[in-house]
Amino acid sequence: MSTAEASAVTTSRKGGLHPADSLPHGAGLWRAQVRALLQLELRKALLGRRSLIAYGLAGLPVFVMLVLMVAKRPGGAPVFESLDEARTVFSIIYQTFILRAVVFFGCVGVFTNLFRGEILDRSLHYYFLSPVRREVLVVGKYLSGVALTSILFVGTVVVCFLMLYPPFGLSRAVDDLLGGGGLGQLGAYVGVTLLACLGYGAVFLIVGLLFKNPILPAGAVLGWELIHFLLPPFLKRFSVIHYLKGMIPVPMSEGPFAVVSDPPPAIVSVIGLIVFAILVMVAASLRVRSMEIRYGDD
Amino acid sequence: MSRDPVGASATGPAVVEDASSAGAAARPGVALGPNLSLRPNISLRNVSKFYGDVLGVNRVDLEIGPGITGLVGPNGSGKTTLMNLIAGLIRPTQGELEVLGIGPNRPEELFREVGYCTSFDSFPRGLTGRQFIVDYLRVHGYPRRQARELTELALERVRLVESADRKVAAYSKGMRQRIKLAQALAHQPRVLVLDEPLNGLDPVARVEILDLFRQLATEGLYVLISSHILHEVDILSDRVILISHGYIVAEGEIHGVRSEVTERPMQIFVRCDHPETLAAAVFAQDGASEVQMHDDRQGLLLRTRDAERFFALMERLVLEGKVSVEAMGPADEDVQAVYMYLVGDEGVA
């Protein structure tokens, strides 16, 4: 909206004008609405009780890294004897704990509650009574979930990764980060975490819309993700972890029983997860379009 | 794009159906007058809503014009379902519904014109009253400055400016009602749907809010109010809709609705100097079923099936100087009486 248009904004219906007459139309309006949804949802989420679980989950890896930093092996040697070893330990923690537990359950908590939480709070009708397309509402809520989980879990990953360096001194840390590939690895972990939030977020957005009690379906998804290394290559494609694994900078052995298959190239993983998220949002929009407010039944 | 100012008031048809038909198939009612509106109203044509096998409302035909319309019925009668349908929160199972010519499949236009103060006493967590209104106006698409201006206007209208920066969770019941009302008003809708809006308000606040509703009606808004306090509906509404068991039992101006209830004699009170003379004249005339003298013997209450004939008799007696009338009027031409005749005494005060 230009300055001239803004100055012409009226807050009354006098002269037949309605305040909404000055609003943009089409894509411009949708952008403004998504922005507003994002801000409102983030404000509610950051201060809400339901986010306490996500905060707790985000803090757990930091606590684990802190313990590893100060802990000694039985012979008295530190856990992180060398930087390479420290990176390997971090990769194991990242893949087994951060990615498969912290980010996973964090996304369960945040995304299943995007709509379900408001139904339980009996406040969803305020959105449904707003002149906002249900598709825009889905996009706004999903992006707010992605923003919240990304802020929390990317923050966790960055802090945990940087906690590898204190035992080796500041100059070593700077050298490794700037010249030893540390920054690249950190970037890769951040990227994988963002994609995990995107992918798991989409899964649990639709789970929250389809199931009144999302615990069982979330458990089923967890089981599927955990056994994915045993799945034949075709079925592996239907798990989020399959697209993330190939981008993790320090690979981890999956054991003797794993069905080995080449992970997709990074570009395929990124585009694949984005397309998956879009398809889920289309499905979620169709579901939300047909939703009616009947809190008593929920 | 500009919009037309709200046009002339419409007098909706008064339709009365036998209360005993509730639960059976709806019968066509008696239309007392044509719909004079030249602009789209709130119209429901053969609208039904079922929740699975459970009836919400059935075969509703309504045309609601500007002004205050009271929606009255016992608990579970379908009031909230009807309001949810009009407000676009739920969709009809069958039939057509338009609000100012806008169907429920055009939410971006519909929800600019409709403000709904629901009966749900719930709010998004963690917000102050002011944030609550500003943030949802931002979701409408308003820039922050304009959202704030609209919020201040709404807060002033419900007189909640001073408490607007407190968390909604810390509000009293009356303040929560007011903030809900402010939120429903803030985007300046032309249709305001209010489900039990006076619940929890203290007497002073009730008067203020009733004045606000009247003011909104004079501004040309369509105000649909449900209440189980019949007295409030009576003093507030230009017309009423009586609903029972999902069926519209009667609708229209209360005088029109009452005059259609022919199986119940009309009650008329008269304050005069010679009530005995009047009583004798009335009994001499067919039609009066009962006459009851006031305790102070300065007036009487009578029940008649032919009010027109009684008024002609009164006129003659006054002209002949046989009685001098101090006051006279219908004693049961109010929502309370009509409700009792058509619905019974369940679930209202």
mmCIF file of N, CA and C in Angstrom, chain A residues 1 6-13 15-26 29-30 32-33 35-37 39-41 43-44 47-50 118 121-123 125-134 137 289 291-295 297, chain B residues 1-5 49-52 84 87-92 105 107-114 116-118 120 122-127 131-132 135-136 138-146 149-150 153 167 180 183 186-190:
data_model
loop_
_atom_site.group_PDB
_atom_site.id
_atom_site.type_symbol
_atom_site.label_atom_id
_atom_site.label_comp_id
_atom_site.label_asym_id
_atom_site.label_seq_id
_atom_site.Cartn_x
_atom_site.Cartn_y
_atom_site.Cartn_z
ATOM 1 N N MET A 1 0.842 -1.195 0.000
ATOM 2 C CA MET A 1 0.000 0.000 0.000
ATOM 3 C C MET A 1 0.879 1.247 0.000
ATOM 4 N N ALA A 6 -2.335 4.760 2.132
ATOM 5 C CA ALA A 6 -2.366 4.562 3.583
ATOM 6 C C ALA A 6 -3.022 5.738 4.276
ATOM 7 N N SER A 7 -2.733 6.934 3.794
ATOM 8 C CA SER A 7 -3.318 8.105 4.443
ATOM 9 C C SER A 7 -4.821 8.182 4.198
ATOM 10 N N ALA A 8 -5.279 7.510 3.146
ATOM 11 C CA ALA A 8 -6.710 7.542 2.843
ATOM 12 C C ALA A 8 -7.484 6.495 3.629
ATOM 13 N N VAL A 9 -6.742 5.697 4.389
ATOM 14 C CA VAL A 9 -7.401 4.629 5.148
ATOM 15 C C VAL A 9 -8.401 5.230 6.118
ATOM 16 N N THR A 10 -9.551 4.654 6.146
ATOM 17 C CA THR A 10 -10.568 5.160 7.056
ATOM 18 C C THR A 10 -10.951 4.073 8.031
ATOM 19 N N THR A 11 -11.360 4.488 9.182
ATOM 20 C CA THR A 11 -11.777 3.485 10.154
ATOM 21 C C THR A 11 -13.279 3.541 10.374
ATOM 22 N N SER A 12 -13.989 4.151 9.476
ATOM 23 C CA SER A 12 -15.438 4.152 9.622
ATOM 24 C C SER A 12 -16.071 3.833 8.284
ATOM 25 N N ARG A 13 -17.373 3.538 8.349
ATOM 26 C CA ARG A 13 -18.094 3.239 7.124
ATOM 27 C C ARG A 13 -18.689 4.494 6.506
ATOM 28 N N GLY A 15 -19.671 7.520 4.327
ATOM 29 C CA GLY A 15 -19.506 7.697 2.897
ATOM 30 C C GLY A 15 -19.553 6.391 2.139
ATOM 31 N N GLY A 16 -20.061 5.330 2.783
ATOM 32 C CA GLY A 16 -20.183 4.046 2.105
ATOM 33 C C GLY A 16 -18.895 3.262 2.080
ATOM 34 N N LEU A 17 -17.835 3.814 2.646
ATOM 35 C CA LEU A 17 -16.555 3.099 2.645
ATOM 36 C C LEU A 17 -16.482 2.157 3.837
ATOM 37 N N HIS A 18 -15.864 1.056 3.603
ATOM 38 C CA HIS A 18 -15.596 0.120 4.693
ATOM 39 C C HIS A 18 -14.091 0.091 4.889
ATOM 40 N N PRO A 19 -13.623 -0.034 6.142
ATOM 41 C CA PRO A 19 -12.172 -0.077 6.361
ATOM 42 C C PRO A 19 -11.479 -1.110 5.479
ATOM 43 N N ALA A 20 -12.177 -2.215 5.212
ATOM 44 C CA ALA A 20 -11.548 -3.286 4.423
ATOM 45 C C ALA A 20 -11.390 -2.912 2.952
ATOM 46 N N ASP A 21 -12.074 -1.847 2.512
ATOM 47 C CA ASP A 21 -11.970 -1.466 1.099
ATOM 48 C C ASP A 21 -10.554 -1.064 0.713
ATOM 49 N N SER A 22 -9.773 -0.646 1.706
ATOM 50 C CA SER A 22 -8.411 -0.208 1.395
ATOM 51 C C SER A 22 -7.407 -1.358 1.408
ATOM 52 N N LEU A 23 -7.875 -2.551 1.739
ATOM 53 C CA LEU A 23 -6.947 -3.678 1.835
ATOM 54 C C LEU A 23 -6.551 -4.169 0.446
ATOM 55 N N PRO A 24 -5.361 -4.745 0.343
ATOM 56 C CA PRO A 24 -4.968 -5.319 -0.949
ATOM 57 C C PRO A 24 -5.842 -6.526 -1.286
ATOM 58 N N HIS A 25 -5.793 -6.943 -2.524
ATOM 59 C CA HIS A 25 -6.583 -8.107 -2.946
ATOM 60 C C HIS A 25 -5.658 -9.238 -3.360
ATOM 61 N N GLY A 26 -6.213 -10.418 -3.450
ATOM 62 C CA GLY A 26 -5.491 -11.569 -3.990
ATOM 63 C C GLY A 26 -4.224 -11.889 -3.222
ATOM 64 N N LEU A 29 -3.091 -9.672 -0.311
ATOM 65 C CA LEU A 29 -3.856 -9.878 0.917
ATOM 66 C C LEU A 29 -3.407 -11.167 1.599
ATOM 67 N N TRP A 30 -3.227 -12.220 0.818
ATOM 68 C CA TRP A 30 -2.830 -13.509 1.404
ATOM 69 C C TRP A 30 -1.474 -13.407 2.090
ATOM 70 N N ALA A 32 -0.185 -10.714 3.434
ATOM 71 C CA ALA A 32 -0.377 -9.966 4.685
ATOM 72 C C ALA A 32 -1.010 -10.865 5.745
ATOM 73 N N GLN A 33 -1.949 -11.701 5.322
ATOM 74 C CA GLN A 33 -2.629 -12.576 6.281
ATOM 75 C C GLN A 33 -1.683 -13.661 6.809
ATOM 76 N N ARG A 35 1.524 -13.395 7.059
ATOM 77 C CA ARG A 35 2.450 -12.700 7.968
ATOM 78 C C ARG A 35 1.802 -12.515 9.347
ATOM 79 N N ALA A 36 0.542 -12.076 9.325
ATOM 80 C CA ALA A 36 -0.161 -11.838 10.591
ATOM 81 C C ALA A 36 -0.365 -13.149 11.347
ATOM 82 N N LEU A 37 -0.727 -14.196 10.622
ATOM 83 C CA LEU A 37 -0.906 -15.513 11.249
ATOM 84 C C LEU A 37 0.386 -16.001 11.887
ATOM 85 N N GLN A 39 2.898 -14.234 12.962
ATOM 86 C CA GLN A 39 3.220 -13.463 14.168
ATOM 87 C C GLN A 39 2.338 -13.886 15.343
ATOM 88 N N LEU A 40 1.041 -14.020 15.070
ATOM 89 C CA LEU A 40 0.109 -14.367 16.144
ATOM 90 C C LEU A 40 0.398 -15.769 16.674
ATOM 91 N N GLU A 41 0.609 -16.710 15.774
ATOM 92 C CA GLU A 41 0.867 -18.082 16.194
ATOM 93 C C GLU A 41 2.182 -18.185 16.960
ATOM 94 N N ARG A 43 3.592 -15.812 18.661
ATOM 95 C CA ARG A 43 3.402 -15.172 19.965
ATOM 96 C C ARG A 43 2.715 -16.147 20.930
ATOM 97 N N LYS A 44 1.669 -16.805 20.416
ATOM 98 C CA LYS A 44 0.940 -17.750 21.266
ATOM 99 C C LYS A 44 1.822 -18.951 21.630
ATOM 100 N N LEU A 47 4.786 -18.285 24.129
ATOM 101 C CA LEU A 47 4.354 -18.054 25.510
ATOM 102 C C LEU A 47 3.445 -19.154 26.034
ATOM 103 N N GLY A 48 3.122 -20.110 25.176
ATOM 104 C CA GLY A 48 2.124 -21.107 25.558
ATOM 105 C C GLY A 48 2.693 -22.261 26.355
ATOM 106 N N ARG A 49 1.807 -22.889 27.136
ATOM 107 C CA ARG A 49 2.220 -24.021 27.967
ATOM 108 C C ARG A 49 2.659 -25.209 27.117
ATOM 109 N N ARG A 50 1.969 -25.372 25.972
ATOM 110 C CA ARG A 50 2.252 -26.553 25.147
ATOM 111 C C ARG A 50 3.677 -26.535 24.609
ATOM 112 N N GLU A 118 -6.097 -25.750 19.349
ATOM 113 C CA GLU A 118 -7.108 -24.687 19.352
ATOM 114 C C GLU A 118 -8.515 -25.251 19.471
ATOM 115 N N ASP A 121 -8.781 -25.865 23.112
ATOM 116 C CA ASP A 121 -8.932 -24.576 23.809
ATOM 117 C C ASP A 121 -10.219 -23.852 23.427
ATOM 118 N N ARG A 122 -10.927 -24.383 22.445
ATOM 119 C CA ARG A 122 -12.159 -23.762 21.925
ATOM 120 C C ARG A 122 -11.914 -22.344 21.436
ATOM 121 N N SER A 123 -10.824 -22.170 20.709
ATOM 122 C CA SER A 123 -10.541 -20.826 20.182
ATOM 123 C C SER A 123 -10.336 -20.829 18.669
ATOM 124 N N HIS A 125 -12.530 -20.989 16.414
ATOM 125 C CA HIS A 125 -13.576 -20.259 15.693
ATOM 126 C C HIS A 125 -13.171 -18.812 15.391
ATOM 127 N N TYR A 126 -12.252 -18.258 16.192
ATOM 128 C CA TYR A 126 -11.822 -16.888 15.896
ATOM 129 C C TYR A 126 -11.139 -16.828 14.525
ATOM 130 N N TYR A 127 -10.405 -17.866 14.178
ATOM 131 C CA TYR A 127 -9.813 -17.925 12.831
ATOM 132 C C TYR A 127 -10.880 -18.201 11.785
ATOM 133 N N PHE A 128 -11.766 -19.138 12.107
ATOM 134 C CA PHE A 128 -12.768 -19.524 11.117
ATOM 135 C C PHE A 128 -13.759 -18.393 10.838
ATOM 136 N N LEU A 129 -13.847 -17.439 11.754
ATOM 137 C CA LEU A 129 -14.735 -16.297 11.539
ATOM 138 C C LEU A 129 -14.008 -15.113 10.909
ATOM 139 N N SER A 130 -12.748 -15.292 10.596
ATOM 140 C CA SER A 130 -11.985 -14.224 9.941
ATOM 141 C C SER A 130 -12.083 -14.399 8.426
ATOM 142 N N PRO A 131 -12.041 -13.288 7.699
ATOM 143 C CA PRO A 131 -12.145 -13.397 6.240
ATOM 144 C C PRO A 131 -10.829 -13.860 5.620
ATOM 145 N N VAL A 132 -10.431 -15.042 6.017
ATOM 146 C CA VAL A 132 -9.159 -15.587 5.531
ATOM 147 C C VAL A 132 -9.442 -16.966 4.950
ATOM 148 N N ARG A 133 -8.906 -17.222 3.780
ATOM 149 C CA ARG A 133 -9.117 -18.533 3.159
ATOM 150 C C ARG A 133 -8.519 -19.618 4.046
ATOM 151 N N ARG A 134 -9.182 -20.750 4.087
ATOM 152 C CA ARG A 134 -8.700 -21.832 4.936
ATOM 153 C C ARG A 134 -7.299 -22.280 4.481
ATOM 154 N N LEU A 137 -4.879 -20.076 6.021
ATOM 155 C CA LEU A 137 -4.771 -20.412 7.446
ATOM 156 C C LEU A 137 -3.827 -21.602 7.649
ATOM 157 N N ARG A 289 -10.920 -27.043 5.022
ATOM 158 C CA ARG A 289 -12.053 -26.410 4.328
ATOM 159 C C ARG A 289 -13.381 -27.042 4.729
ATOM 160 N N MET A 291 -13.958 -28.448 7.618
ATOM 161 C CA MET A 291 -14.140 -28.475 9.077
ATOM 162 C C MET A 291 -15.236 -27.517 9.517
ATOM 163 N N GLU A 292 -16.002 -27.961 10.497
ATOM 164 C CA GLU A 292 -17.005 -27.112 11.121
ATOM 165 C C GLU A 292 -16.713 -27.049 12.612
ATOM 166 N N ILE A 293 -17.110 -25.956 13.211
ATOM 167 C CA ILE A 293 -16.860 -25.801 14.644
ATOM 168 C C ILE A 293 -17.938 -26.542 15.425
ATOM 169 N N ARG A 294 -17.542 -27.640 16.029
ATOM 170 C CA ARG A 294 -18.434 -28.401 16.914
ATOM 171 C C ARG A 294 -17.582 -28.893 18.070
ATOM 172 N N TYR A 295 -17.214 -27.941 18.936
ATOM 173 C CA TYR A 295 -16.259 -28.276 19.993
ATOM 174 C C TYR A 295 -16.764 -29.421 20.876
ATOM 175 N N ASP A 297 -18.060 -32.099 20.209
ATOM 176 C CA ASP A 297 -17.763 -33.441 19.723
ATOM 177 C C ASP A 297 -16.294 -33.786 19.832
ATOM 178 N N MET B 1 -13.175 -0.072 -4.420
ATOM 179 C CA MET B 1 -14.512 -0.660 -4.275
ATOM 180 C C MET B 1 -15.211 0.014 -3.104
ATOM 181 N N SER B 2 -16.349 0.531 -3.311
ATOM 182 C CA SER B 2 -17.110 1.063 -2.192
ATOM 183 C C SER B 2 -18.410 0.296 -2.055
ATOM 184 N N ARG B 3 -18.991 0.426 -0.905
ATOM 185 C CA ARG B 3 -20.214 -0.323 -0.649
ATOM 186 C C ARG B 3 -21.360 0.627 -0.415
ATOM 187 N N ASP B 4 -22.541 0.151 -0.691
ATOM 188 C CA ASP B 4 -23.709 0.974 -0.451
ATOM 189 C C ASP B 4 -23.926 1.121 1.040
ATOM 190 N N PRO B 5 -24.379 2.296 1.449
ATOM 191 C CA PRO B 5 -24.781 2.389 2.839
ATOM 192 C C PRO B 5 -26.010 1.520 3.062
ATOM 193 N N LYS B 49 -30.104 -28.530 9.046
ATOM 194 C CA LYS B 49 -28.786 -28.936 9.497
ATOM 195 C C LYS B 49 -28.927 -30.145 10.407
ATOM 196 N N PHE B 50 -28.282 -31.212 10.017
ATOM 197 C CA PHE B 50 -28.287 -32.424 10.828
ATOM 198 C C PHE B 50 -26.862 -32.734 11.260
ATOM 199 N N TYR B 51 -26.707 -33.176 12.502
ATOM 200 C CA TYR B 51 -25.416 -33.673 12.985
ATOM 201 C C TYR B 51 -25.535 -35.188 13.035
ATOM 202 N N GLY B 52 -25.182 -35.836 11.954
ATOM 203 C CA GLY B 52 -25.452 -37.265 11.865
ATOM 204 C C GLY B 52 -26.957 -37.462 11.830
ATOM 205 N N ASN B 84 -24.912 -20.249 14.156
ATOM 206 C CA ASN B 84 -23.687 -20.747 13.520
ATOM 207 C C ASN B 84 -23.844 -20.825 12.009
ATOM 208 N N ALA B 87 -23.751 -17.260 10.705
ATOM 209 C CA ALA B 87 -22.400 -16.699 10.832
ATOM 210 C C ALA B 87 -21.376 -17.436 9.977
ATOM 211 N N GLY B 88 -21.764 -18.548 9.369
ATOM 212 C CA GLY B 88 -20.843 -19.255 8.475
ATOM 213 C C GLY B 88 -19.920 -20.230 9.167
ATOM 214 N N LEU B 89 -20.165 -20.511 10.451
ATOM 215 C CA LEU B 89 -19.301 -21.466 11.157
ATOM 216 C C LEU B 89 -19.618 -22.897 10.760
ATOM 217 N N ILE B 90 -20.860 -23.144 10.394
ATOM 218 C CA ILE B 90 -21.245 -24.464 9.896
ATOM 219 C C ILE B 90 -22.035 -24.275 8.606
ATOM 220 N N ARG B 91 -22.139 -25.347 7.833
ATOM 221 C CA ARG B 91 -22.838 -25.247 6.552
ATOM 222 C C ARG B 91 -24.121 -26.063 6.596
ATOM 223 N N PRO B 92 -25.131 -25.609 5.869
ATOM 224 C CA PRO B 92 -26.380 -26.364 5.897
ATOM 225 C C PRO B 92 -26.225 -27.747 5.274
ATOM 226 N N ASN B 105 -19.849 -20.018 0.576
ATOM 227 C CA ASN B 105 -18.662 -20.443 -0.181
ATOM 228 C C ASN B 105 -17.777 -19.259 -0.561
ATOM 229 N N PRO B 107 -16.026 -17.053 1.808
ATOM 230 C CA PRO B 107 -15.717 -16.625 3.180
ATOM 231 C C PRO B 107 -14.991 -15.290 3.259
ATOM 232 N N GLU B 108 -14.171 -14.992 2.258
ATOM 233 C CA GLU B 108 -13.409 -13.740 2.342
ATOM 234 C C GLU B 108 -14.338 -12.527 2.342
ATOM 235 N N GLU B 109 -15.460 -12.638 1.626
ATOM 236 C CA GLU B 109 -16.426 -11.535 1.625
ATOM 237 C C GLU B 109 -17.372 -11.653 2.819
ATOM 238 N N LEU B 110 -17.813 -12.884 3.067
ATOM 239 C CA LEU B 110 -18.817 -13.106 4.119
ATOM 240 C C LEU B 110 -18.337 -12.612 5.477
ATOM 241 N N PHE B 111 -17.112 -12.981 5.841
ATOM 242 C CA PHE B 111 -16.657 -12.680 7.200
ATOM 243 C C PHE B 111 -16.217 -11.225 7.369
ATOM 244 N N ARG B 112 -16.191 -10.469 6.287
ATOM 245 C CA ARG B 112 -16.022 -9.017 6.442
ATOM 246 C C ARG B 112 -17.342 -8.381 6.847
ATOM 247 N N GLU B 113 -18.432 -9.044 6.491
ATOM 248 C CA GLU B 113 -19.751 -8.476 6.758
ATOM 249 C C GLU B 113 -20.382 -9.022 8.035
ATOM 250 N N VAL B 114 -19.812 -10.098 8.548
ATOM 251 C CA VAL B 114 -20.421 -10.753 9.717
ATOM 252 C C VAL B 114 -19.487 -10.675 10.922
ATOM 253 N N TYR B 116 -19.458 -12.204 14.840
ATOM 254 C CA TYR B 116 -20.175 -13.208 15.634
ATOM 255 C C TYR B 116 -19.594 -13.256 17.034
ATOM 256 N N CYS B 117 -20.430 -12.939 17.992
ATOM 257 C CA CYS B 117 -20.047 -13.072 19.394
ATOM 258 C C CYS B 117 -20.637 -14.396 19.865
ATOM 259 N N THR B 118 -19.803 -15.414 19.929
ATOM 260 C CA THR B 118 -20.308 -16.755 20.211
ATOM 261 C C THR B 118 -20.574 -16.939 21.703
ATOM 262 N N PHE B 120 -19.168 -19.378 23.231
ATOM 263 C CA PHE B 120 -17.963 -20.021 23.775
ATOM 264 C C PHE B 120 -17.198 -19.013 24.631
ATOM 265 N N SER B 122 -14.176 -18.743 25.609
ATOM 266 C CA SER B 122 -12.782 -19.193 25.479
ATOM 267 C C SER B 122 -12.018 -18.234 24.570
ATOM 268 N N PHE B 123 -10.731 -18.155 24.828
ATOM 269 C CA PHE B 123 -9.897 -17.185 24.119
ATOM 270 C C PHE B 123 -8.524 -17.797 23.833
ATOM 271 N N PRO B 124 -7.824 -17.270 22.838
ATOM 272 C CA PRO B 124 -6.440 -17.714 22.636
ATOM 273 C C PRO B 124 -5.615 -17.376 23.877
ATOM 274 N N ARG B 125 -4.694 -18.263 24.196
ATOM 275 C CA ARG B 125 -3.947 -18.100 25.437
ATOM 276 C C ARG B 125 -2.921 -16.968 25.360
ATOM 277 N N GLY B 126 -2.730 -16.333 26.496
ATOM 278 C CA GLY B 126 -1.588 -15.437 26.658
ATOM 279 C C GLY B 126 -1.743 -14.034 26.119
ATOM 280 N N LEU B 127 -2.916 -13.689 25.589
ATOM 281 C CA LEU B 127 -3.060 -12.373 24.967
ATOM 282 C C LEU B 127 -3.781 -11.408 25.893
ATOM 283 N N GLN B 131 -4.373 -6.917 22.478
ATOM 284 C CA GLN B 131 -3.663 -7.805 21.531
ATOM 285 C C GLN B 131 -4.641 -8.739 20.832
ATOM 286 N N PHE B 132 -5.588 -9.252 21.593
ATOM 287 C CA PHE B 132 -6.572 -10.193 21.062
ATOM 288 C C PHE B 132 -7.289 -9.571 19.847
ATOM 289 N N ASP B 135 -4.566 -8.472 16.940
ATOM 290 C CA ASP B 135 -3.960 -9.602 16.228
ATOM 291 C C ASP B 135 -4.941 -10.247 15.248
ATOM 292 N N TYR B 136 -6.194 -10.366 15.654
ATOM 293 C CA TYR B 136 -7.152 -10.971 14.725
ATOM 294 C C TYR B 136 -7.536 -10.008 13.598
ATOM 295 N N ARG B 138 -5.358 -8.091 12.289
ATOM 296 C CA ARG B 138 -4.201 -8.258 11.403
ATOM 297 C C ARG B 138 -4.403 -9.495 10.519
ATOM 298 N N VAL B 139 -5.028 -10.523 11.079
ATOM 299 C CA VAL B 139 -5.317 -11.719 10.280
ATOM 300 C C VAL B 139 -6.311 -11.385 9.158
ATOM 301 N N HIS B 140 -7.186 -10.417 9.405
ATOM 302 C CA HIS B 140 -8.068 -9.949 8.322
ATOM 303 C C HIS B 140 -7.244 -9.366 7.177
ATOM 304 N N GLY B 141 -6.062 -8.887 7.489
ATOM 305 C CA GLY B 141 -5.216 -8.270 6.476
ATOM 306 C C GLY B 141 -4.933 -6.801 6.747
ATOM 307 N N TYR B 142 -5.479 -6.259 7.845
ATOM 308 C CA TYR B 142 -5.269 -4.838 8.136
ATOM 309 C C TYR B 142 -3.823 -4.574 8.533
ATOM 310 N N PRO B 143 -3.263 -3.468 8.032
ATOM 311 C CA PRO B 143 -1.945 -3.069 8.541
ATOM 312 C C PRO B 143 -2.052 -2.712 10.026
ATOM 313 N N ARG B 144 -0.903 -2.761 10.701
ATOM 314 C CA ARG B 144 -0.914 -2.622 12.159
ATOM 315 C C ARG B 144 -1.588 -1.325 12.615
ATOM 316 N N ARG B 145 -1.278 -0.208 11.929
ATOM 317 C CA ARG B 145 -1.827 1.076 12.387
ATOM 318 C C ARG B 145 -3.359 1.073 12.315
ATOM 319 N N GLN B 146 -3.865 0.581 11.191
ATOM 320 C CA GLN B 146 -5.316 0.573 11.025
ATOM 321 C C GLN B 146 -5.980 -0.411 11.996
ATOM 322 N N GLU B 149 -6.302 1.344 15.233
ATOM 323 C CA GLU B 149 -7.381 2.342 15.238
ATOM 324 C C GLU B 149 -8.742 1.665 15.391
ATOM 325 N N LEU B 150 -8.945 0.614 14.616
ATOM 326 C CA LEU B 150 -10.222 -0.105 14.698
ATOM 327 C C LEU B 150 -10.421 -0.714 16.077
ATOM 328 N N LEU B 153 -11.556 1.945 18.566
ATOM 329 C CA LEU B 153 -12.977 2.267 18.385
ATOM 330 C C LEU B 153 -13.859 1.199 19.025
ATOM 331 N N LYS B 167 -4.343 -9.195 30.710
ATOM 332 C CA LYS B 167 -4.540 -10.489 30.050
ATOM 333 C C LYS B 167 -6.020 -10.863 30.090
ATOM 334 N N LYS B 180 -15.294 -10.018 23.846
ATOM 335 C CA LYS B 180 -15.801 -10.817 22.720
ATOM 336 C C LYS B 180 -16.646 -9.942 21.808
ATOM 337 N N GLN B 183 -14.470 -7.685 19.834
ATOM 338 C CA GLN B 183 -13.807 -8.418 18.746
ATOM 339 C C GLN B 183 -14.771 -8.647 17.588
ATOM 340 N N ALA B 186 -15.182 -5.162 15.855
ATOM 341 C CA ALA B 186 -14.002 -4.372 15.492
ATOM 342 C C ALA B 186 -13.844 -4.170 13.990
ATOM 343 N N HIS B 187 -14.186 -5.151 13.195
ATOM 344 C CA HIS B 187 -14.004 -4.995 11.746
ATOM 345 C C HIS B 187 -15.197 -4.334 11.078
ATOM 346 N N GLN B 188 -16.096 -3.793 11.909
ATOM 347 C CA GLN B 188 -17.256 -3.040 11.450
ATOM 348 C C GLN B 188 -18.120 -3.836 10.475
ATOM 349 N N PRO B 189 -18.641 -4.937 10.967
ATOM 350 C CA PRO B 189 -19.507 -5.749 10.106
ATOM 351 C C PRO B 189 -20.893 -5.122 9.972
ATOM 352 N N ARG B 190 -21.626 -5.534 8.945
ATOM 353 C CA ARG B 190 -23.008 -5.062 8.805
ATOM 354 C C ARG B 190 -23.989 -6.026 9.468
#
